[in-house]
Short mmCIF file of C-alpha atoms and ligand atoms in Angstrom, two decimals:
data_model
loop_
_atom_site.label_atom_id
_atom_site.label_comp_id
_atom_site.label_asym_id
_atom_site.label_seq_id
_atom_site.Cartn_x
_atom_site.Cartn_y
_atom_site.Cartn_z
CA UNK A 1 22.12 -1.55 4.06
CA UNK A 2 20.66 -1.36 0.49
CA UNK A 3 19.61 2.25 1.22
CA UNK A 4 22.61 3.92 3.06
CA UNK A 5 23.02 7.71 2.15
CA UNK A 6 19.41 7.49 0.35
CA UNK A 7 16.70 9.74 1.33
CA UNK A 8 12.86 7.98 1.02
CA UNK A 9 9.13 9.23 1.44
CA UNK A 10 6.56 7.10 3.18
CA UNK A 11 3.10 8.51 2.87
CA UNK A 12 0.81 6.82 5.35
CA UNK A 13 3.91 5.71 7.35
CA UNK A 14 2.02 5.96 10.91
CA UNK A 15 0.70 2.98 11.06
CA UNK A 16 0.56 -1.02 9.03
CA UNK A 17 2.09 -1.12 5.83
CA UNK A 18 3.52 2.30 5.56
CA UNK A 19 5.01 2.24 9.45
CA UNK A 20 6.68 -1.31 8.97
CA UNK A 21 8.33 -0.24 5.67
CA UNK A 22 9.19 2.90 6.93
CA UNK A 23 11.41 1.05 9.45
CA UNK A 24 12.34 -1.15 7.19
CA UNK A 25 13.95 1.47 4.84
CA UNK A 26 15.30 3.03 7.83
CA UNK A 27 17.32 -0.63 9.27
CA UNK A 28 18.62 -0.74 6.09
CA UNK A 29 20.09 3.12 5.94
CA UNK A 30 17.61 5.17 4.45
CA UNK A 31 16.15 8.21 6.24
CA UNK A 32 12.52 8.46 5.94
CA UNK A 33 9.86 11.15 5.82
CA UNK A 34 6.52 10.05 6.63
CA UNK A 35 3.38 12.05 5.91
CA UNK A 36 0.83 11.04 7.46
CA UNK A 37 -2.71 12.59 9.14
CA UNK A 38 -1.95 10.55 12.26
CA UNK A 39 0.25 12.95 13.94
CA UNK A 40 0.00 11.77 17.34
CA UNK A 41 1.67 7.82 15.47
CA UNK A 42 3.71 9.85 13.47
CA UNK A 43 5.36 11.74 15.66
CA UNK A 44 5.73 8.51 18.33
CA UNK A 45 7.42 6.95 15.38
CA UNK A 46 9.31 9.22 14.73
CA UNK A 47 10.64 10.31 18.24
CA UNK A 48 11.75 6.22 18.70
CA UNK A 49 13.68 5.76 15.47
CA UNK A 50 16.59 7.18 16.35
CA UNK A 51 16.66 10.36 14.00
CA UNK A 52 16.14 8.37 11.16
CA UNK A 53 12.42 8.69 10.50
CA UNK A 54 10.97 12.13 10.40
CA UNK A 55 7.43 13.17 10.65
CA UNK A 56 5.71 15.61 8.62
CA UNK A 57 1.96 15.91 8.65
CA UNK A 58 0.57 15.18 5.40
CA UNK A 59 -3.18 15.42 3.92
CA UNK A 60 -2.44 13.27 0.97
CA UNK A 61 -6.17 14.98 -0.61
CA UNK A 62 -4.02 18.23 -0.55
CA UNK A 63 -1.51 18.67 -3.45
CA UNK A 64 0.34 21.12 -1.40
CA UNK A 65 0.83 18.95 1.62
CA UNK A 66 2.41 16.27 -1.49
CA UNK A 67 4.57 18.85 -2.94
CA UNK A 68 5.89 19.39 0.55
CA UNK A 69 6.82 16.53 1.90
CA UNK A 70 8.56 15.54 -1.19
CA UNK A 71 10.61 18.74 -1.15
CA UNK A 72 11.68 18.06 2.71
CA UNK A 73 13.39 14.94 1.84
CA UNK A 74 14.96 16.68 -1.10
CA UNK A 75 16.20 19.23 0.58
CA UNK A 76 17.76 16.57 2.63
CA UNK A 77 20.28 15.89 -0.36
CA UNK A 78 18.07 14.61 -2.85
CA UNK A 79 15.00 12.21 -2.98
CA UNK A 80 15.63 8.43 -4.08
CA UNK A 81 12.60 6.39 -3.01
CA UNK A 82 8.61 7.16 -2.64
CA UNK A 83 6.50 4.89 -1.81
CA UNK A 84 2.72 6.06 -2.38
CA UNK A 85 0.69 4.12 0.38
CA UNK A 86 -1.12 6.20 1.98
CA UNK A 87 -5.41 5.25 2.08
CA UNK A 88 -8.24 3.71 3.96
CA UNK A 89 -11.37 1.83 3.08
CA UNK A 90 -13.35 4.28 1.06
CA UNK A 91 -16.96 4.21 0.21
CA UNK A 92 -18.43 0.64 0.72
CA UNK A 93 -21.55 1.45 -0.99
CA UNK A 94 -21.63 -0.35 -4.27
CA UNK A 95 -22.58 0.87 -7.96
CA UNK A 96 -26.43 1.36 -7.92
CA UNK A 97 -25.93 3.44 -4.50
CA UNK A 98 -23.07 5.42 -4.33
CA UNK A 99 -23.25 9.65 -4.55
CA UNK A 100 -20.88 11.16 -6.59
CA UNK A 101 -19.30 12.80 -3.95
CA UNK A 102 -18.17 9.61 -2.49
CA UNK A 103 -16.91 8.33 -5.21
CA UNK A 104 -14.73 11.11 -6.08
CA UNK A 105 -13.54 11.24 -2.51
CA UNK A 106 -12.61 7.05 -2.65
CA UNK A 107 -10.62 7.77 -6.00
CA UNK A 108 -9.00 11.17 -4.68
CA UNK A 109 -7.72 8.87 -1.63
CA UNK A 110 -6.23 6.33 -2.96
CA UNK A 111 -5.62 6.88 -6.91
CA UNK A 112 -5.14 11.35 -7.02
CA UNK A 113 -2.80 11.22 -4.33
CA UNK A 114 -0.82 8.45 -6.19
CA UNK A 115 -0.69 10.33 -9.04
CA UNK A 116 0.49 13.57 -7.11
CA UNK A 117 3.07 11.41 -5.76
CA UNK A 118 4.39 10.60 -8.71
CA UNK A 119 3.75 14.23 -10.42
CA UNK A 120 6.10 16.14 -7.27
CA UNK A 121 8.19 13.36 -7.15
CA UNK A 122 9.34 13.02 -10.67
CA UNK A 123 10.79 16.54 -11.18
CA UNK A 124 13.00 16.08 -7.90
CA UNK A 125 14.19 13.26 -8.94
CA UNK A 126 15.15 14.02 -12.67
CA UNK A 127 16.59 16.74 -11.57
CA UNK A 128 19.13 14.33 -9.33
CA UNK A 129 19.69 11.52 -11.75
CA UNK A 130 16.75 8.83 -11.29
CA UNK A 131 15.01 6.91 -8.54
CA UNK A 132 12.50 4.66 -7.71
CA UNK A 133 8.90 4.80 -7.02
CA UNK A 134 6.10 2.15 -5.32
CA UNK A 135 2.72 2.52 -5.09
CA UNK A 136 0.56 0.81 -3.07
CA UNK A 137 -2.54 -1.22 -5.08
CA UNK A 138 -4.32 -4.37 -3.86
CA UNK A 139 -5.03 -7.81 -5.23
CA UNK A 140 -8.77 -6.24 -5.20
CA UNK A 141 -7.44 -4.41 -8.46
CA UNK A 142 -6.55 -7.45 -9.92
CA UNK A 143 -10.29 -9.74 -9.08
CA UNK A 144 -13.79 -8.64 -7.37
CA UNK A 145 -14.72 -10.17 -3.83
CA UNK A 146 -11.58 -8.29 -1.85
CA UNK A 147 -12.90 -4.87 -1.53
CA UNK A 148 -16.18 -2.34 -2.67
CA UNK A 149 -16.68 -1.20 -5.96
CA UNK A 150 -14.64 2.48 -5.50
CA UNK A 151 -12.16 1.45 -3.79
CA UNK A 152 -11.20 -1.47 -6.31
CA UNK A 153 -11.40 0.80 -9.36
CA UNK A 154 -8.96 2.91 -7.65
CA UNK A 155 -6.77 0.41 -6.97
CA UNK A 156 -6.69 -0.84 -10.69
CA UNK A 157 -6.29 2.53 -11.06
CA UNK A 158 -3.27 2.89 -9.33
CA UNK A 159 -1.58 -0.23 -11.66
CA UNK A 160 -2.49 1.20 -14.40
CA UNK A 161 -0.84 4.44 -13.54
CA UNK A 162 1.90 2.33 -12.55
CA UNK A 163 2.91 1.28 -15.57
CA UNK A 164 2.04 4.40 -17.56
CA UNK A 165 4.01 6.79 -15.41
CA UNK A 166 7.10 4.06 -15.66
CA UNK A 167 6.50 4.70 -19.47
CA UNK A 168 7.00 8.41 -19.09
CA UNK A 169 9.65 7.87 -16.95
CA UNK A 170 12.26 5.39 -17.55
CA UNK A 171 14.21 7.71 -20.14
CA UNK A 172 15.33 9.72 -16.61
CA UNK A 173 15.71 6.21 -14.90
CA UNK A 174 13.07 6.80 -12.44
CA UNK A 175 11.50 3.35 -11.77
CA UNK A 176 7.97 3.01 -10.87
CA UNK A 177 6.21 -0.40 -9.98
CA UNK A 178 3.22 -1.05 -7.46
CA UNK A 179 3.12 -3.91 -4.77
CA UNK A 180 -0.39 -5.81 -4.28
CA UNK A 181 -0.95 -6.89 -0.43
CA UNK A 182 -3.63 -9.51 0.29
CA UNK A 183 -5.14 -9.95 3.59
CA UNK A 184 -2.50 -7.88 6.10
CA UNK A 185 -3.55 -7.73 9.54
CA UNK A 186 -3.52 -3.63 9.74
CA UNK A 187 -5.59 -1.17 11.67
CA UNK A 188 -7.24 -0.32 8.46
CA UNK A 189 -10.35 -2.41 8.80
CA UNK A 190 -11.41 -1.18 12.45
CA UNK A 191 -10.57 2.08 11.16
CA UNK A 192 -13.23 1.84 8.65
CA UNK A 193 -16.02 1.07 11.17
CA UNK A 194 -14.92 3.11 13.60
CA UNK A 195 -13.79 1.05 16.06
CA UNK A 196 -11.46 1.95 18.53
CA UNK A 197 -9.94 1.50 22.06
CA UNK A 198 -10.39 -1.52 23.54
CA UNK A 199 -12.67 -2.55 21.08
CA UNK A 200 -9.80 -2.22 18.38
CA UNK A 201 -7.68 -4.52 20.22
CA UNK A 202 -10.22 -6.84 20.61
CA UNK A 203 -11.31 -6.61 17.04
CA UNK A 204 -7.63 -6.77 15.52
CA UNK A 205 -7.65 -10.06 17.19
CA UNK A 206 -10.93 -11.59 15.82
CA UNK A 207 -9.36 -10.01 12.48
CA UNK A 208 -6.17 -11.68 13.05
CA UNK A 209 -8.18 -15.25 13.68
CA UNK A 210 -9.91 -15.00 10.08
CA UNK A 211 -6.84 -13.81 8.37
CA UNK A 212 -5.06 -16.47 9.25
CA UNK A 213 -7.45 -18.98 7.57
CA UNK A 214 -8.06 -16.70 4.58
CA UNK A 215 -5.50 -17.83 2.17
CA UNK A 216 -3.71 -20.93 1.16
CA UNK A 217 -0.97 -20.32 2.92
CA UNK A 218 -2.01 -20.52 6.99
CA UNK A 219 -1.10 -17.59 8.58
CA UNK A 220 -1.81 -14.08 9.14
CA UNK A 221 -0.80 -11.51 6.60
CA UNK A 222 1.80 -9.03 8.72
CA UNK A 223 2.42 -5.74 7.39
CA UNK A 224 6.11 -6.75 7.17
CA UNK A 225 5.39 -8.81 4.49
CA UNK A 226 4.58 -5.79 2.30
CA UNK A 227 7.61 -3.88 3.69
CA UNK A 228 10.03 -6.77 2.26
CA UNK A 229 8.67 -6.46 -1.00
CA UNK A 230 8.42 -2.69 -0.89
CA UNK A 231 12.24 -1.89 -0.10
CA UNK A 232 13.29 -4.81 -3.01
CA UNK A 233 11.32 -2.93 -5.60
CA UNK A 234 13.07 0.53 -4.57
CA UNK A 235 16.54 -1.13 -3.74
CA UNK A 236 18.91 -1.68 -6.62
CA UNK A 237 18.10 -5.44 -6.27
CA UNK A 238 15.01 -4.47 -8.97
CA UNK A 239 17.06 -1.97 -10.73
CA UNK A 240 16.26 -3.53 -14.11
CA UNK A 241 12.29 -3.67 -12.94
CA UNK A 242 9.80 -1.28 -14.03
CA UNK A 243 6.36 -1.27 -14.86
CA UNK A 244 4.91 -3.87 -12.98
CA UNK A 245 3.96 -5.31 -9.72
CA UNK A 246 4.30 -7.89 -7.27
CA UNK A 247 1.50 -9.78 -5.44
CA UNK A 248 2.07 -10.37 -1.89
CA UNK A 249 -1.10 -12.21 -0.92
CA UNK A 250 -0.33 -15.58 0.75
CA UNK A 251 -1.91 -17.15 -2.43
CA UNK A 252 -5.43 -15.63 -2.69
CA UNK A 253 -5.10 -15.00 -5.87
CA UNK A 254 -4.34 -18.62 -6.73
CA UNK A 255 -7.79 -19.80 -7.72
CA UNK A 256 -11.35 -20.90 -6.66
CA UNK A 257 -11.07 -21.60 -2.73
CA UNK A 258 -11.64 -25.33 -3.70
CA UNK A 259 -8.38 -25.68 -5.33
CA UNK A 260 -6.45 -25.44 -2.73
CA UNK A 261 -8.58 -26.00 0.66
CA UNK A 262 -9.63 -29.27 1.32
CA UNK A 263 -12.57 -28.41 3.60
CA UNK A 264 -14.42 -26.95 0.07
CA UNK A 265 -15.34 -29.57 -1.98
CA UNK A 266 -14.79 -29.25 -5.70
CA UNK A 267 -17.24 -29.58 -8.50
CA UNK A 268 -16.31 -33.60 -8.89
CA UNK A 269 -16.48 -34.38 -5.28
CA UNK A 270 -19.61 -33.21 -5.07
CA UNK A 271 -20.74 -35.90 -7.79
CA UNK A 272 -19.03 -38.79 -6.57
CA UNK A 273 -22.29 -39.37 -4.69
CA UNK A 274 -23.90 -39.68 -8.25
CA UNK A 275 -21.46 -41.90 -9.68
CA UNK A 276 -21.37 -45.83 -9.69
N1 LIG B 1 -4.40 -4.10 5.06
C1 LIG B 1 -4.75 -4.69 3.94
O1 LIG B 1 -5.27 -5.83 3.94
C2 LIG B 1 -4.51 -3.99 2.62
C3 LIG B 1 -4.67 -4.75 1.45
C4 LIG B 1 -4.44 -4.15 0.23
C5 LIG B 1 -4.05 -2.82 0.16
N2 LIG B 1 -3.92 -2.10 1.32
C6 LIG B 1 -3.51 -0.70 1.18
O2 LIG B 1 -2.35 -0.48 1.96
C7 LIG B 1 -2.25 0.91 2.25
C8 LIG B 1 -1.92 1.07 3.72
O3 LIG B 1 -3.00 0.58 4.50
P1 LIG B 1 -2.80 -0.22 5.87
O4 LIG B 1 -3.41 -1.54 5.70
O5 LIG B 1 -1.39 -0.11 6.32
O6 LIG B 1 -3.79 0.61 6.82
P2 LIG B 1 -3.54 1.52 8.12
O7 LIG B 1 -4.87 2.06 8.46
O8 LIG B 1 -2.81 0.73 9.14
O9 LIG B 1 -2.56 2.66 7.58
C9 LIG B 1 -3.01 3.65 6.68
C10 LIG B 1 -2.35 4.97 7.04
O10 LIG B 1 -2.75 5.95 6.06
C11 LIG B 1 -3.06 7.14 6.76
N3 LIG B 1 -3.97 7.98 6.00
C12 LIG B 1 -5.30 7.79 5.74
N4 LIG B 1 -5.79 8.82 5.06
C13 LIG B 1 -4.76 9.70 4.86
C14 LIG B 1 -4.65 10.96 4.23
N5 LIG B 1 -5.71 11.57 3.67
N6 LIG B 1 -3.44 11.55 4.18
C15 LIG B 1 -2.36 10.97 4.77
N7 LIG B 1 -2.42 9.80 5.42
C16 LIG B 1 -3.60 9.16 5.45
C17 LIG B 1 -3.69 6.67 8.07
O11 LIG B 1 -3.67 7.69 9.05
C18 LIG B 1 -2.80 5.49 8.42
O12 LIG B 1 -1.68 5.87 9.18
C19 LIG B 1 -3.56 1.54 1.81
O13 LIG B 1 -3.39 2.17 0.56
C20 LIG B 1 -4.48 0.35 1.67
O14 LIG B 1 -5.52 0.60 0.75
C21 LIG B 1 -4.12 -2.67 2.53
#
């Protein structure tokens, strides 16, 4: 019950990463607001939580709708935890196609919001003493090959931000620090294409095949994998943590694929064929 008597904000909290951690907050005391644009799987999660998640529709492109939903879970008795998560794919076109409107949509997504977060946030939360602040990035801001070009450069966007914003903030011990999921089996990628239905179930399965095989470690990626690491960094558990962020990948990030899966053959297996 790390987070009894503590009031949190979940944006994206409808569905995947934002939904499990909501719940997660919420097991261990917390009541959540989530702000989402899904109001039909925000309002089902909230209805089925037992008054302890509550839904507020959220554009998180609209500063207003930010400012908002932060002040609702002030008004609550003050606001202790944000976590910044909401976001979807973005533009997939890469450098040499992309139109500028695109790629200021991708980066007002998933980096403006982030910062919004943190701008209505802040003053809510100096005001009561401190708190602590995740946002959500992606091990594609940390290497290419995980994501498109925009929605990458957001991403190292948003750890950058990360650790500046902890900078500005750790006289008023406000903590800020970003979590990097891997490959986490979430509605996001059907989303992107469109898919839906039937055809979403189906596809979250073929999804949940690859994912499984797409990291050293051999499973699938859940969504409650990011939640765990989520409510550490805004529990007092990381209450001397600041600034940084934690990789929760499965071991993607390790290395070249032939370091660690035996099916890809490294550079000297290749030429044992050419030695004696
Ligand atoms: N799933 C992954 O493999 C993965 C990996 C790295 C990072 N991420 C990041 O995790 C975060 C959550 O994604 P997810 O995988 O849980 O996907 P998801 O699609 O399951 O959830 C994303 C949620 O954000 C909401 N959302 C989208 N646009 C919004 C807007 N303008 N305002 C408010 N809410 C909005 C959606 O309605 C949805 O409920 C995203 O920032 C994503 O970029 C995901």
């Amino acid at each position: 019950m790390r987070f009894a008597g503590k009031n949190a904000v979940v944006t994206g909290g409808a569905s995947g990463i934002g939904k499990a951690t909501a719940l997660r907050l919420a097991e261990e005391g917390a009541q959540v607001w989530i702000g989402d644009i899904d109001e039909a799987g925000g309002r089902d999660l909230a209805e089925t939580s037992n008054g302890r998640i509550h839904f507020q529709r959220t554009d998180v492109m609209q500063a207003d709708d930010i400012e908002a939903l932060m002040q609702a879970a002030d008004a609550a008795g003050g606001l202790n935890v944000v976590f910044n998560n909401a976001g979807a794919g973005g533009s997939r076109d890469p450098i040499d196609q992309i139109s500028p409107d695109d790629w200021d949509r991708t980066q007002a997504l998933l980096l403006r919001s982030v910062a919004l977060g943190i701008r209505y946030a802040a003053p809510l939360m100096i005001a009561r003493g401190g708190g602590a602040i995740v946002n959500t990035a992606s091990i594609a801001a940390l290497q290419t090959g995980a994501a498109p070009t925009a929605y990458s450069v957001a991403k190292a966007g948003v750890l950058h931000l990360t650790t500046m914003a902890a900078a500005d903030l750790s006289r008023y011990d406000i903590r800020v620090n970003a979590v990097c999921p891997g490959f986490i089996t979430t509605n996001i990628f059907t989303s992107a294409l469109g898919i839906s239905g039937d055809k979403r179930t189906q596809a979250n399965g073929a999804i949940g095949h690859i994912a499984t095989r797409a990291q050293p470690l051999q499973r699938a990626g859940r969504a409650e994998d990011i939640a765990a690491a989520v409510a550490y960094l805004a529990s007092d558990d990381a209450s001397f943590v600041t600034g940084t962020h934690i990789t929760v990948d499965g071991g993607m990030t390790i290395g070249p694929r032939h370091s660690w899966d035996p099916q890809v053959p490294s550079l000297f297996a290749s030429l044992e064929a050419f030695a004696g």
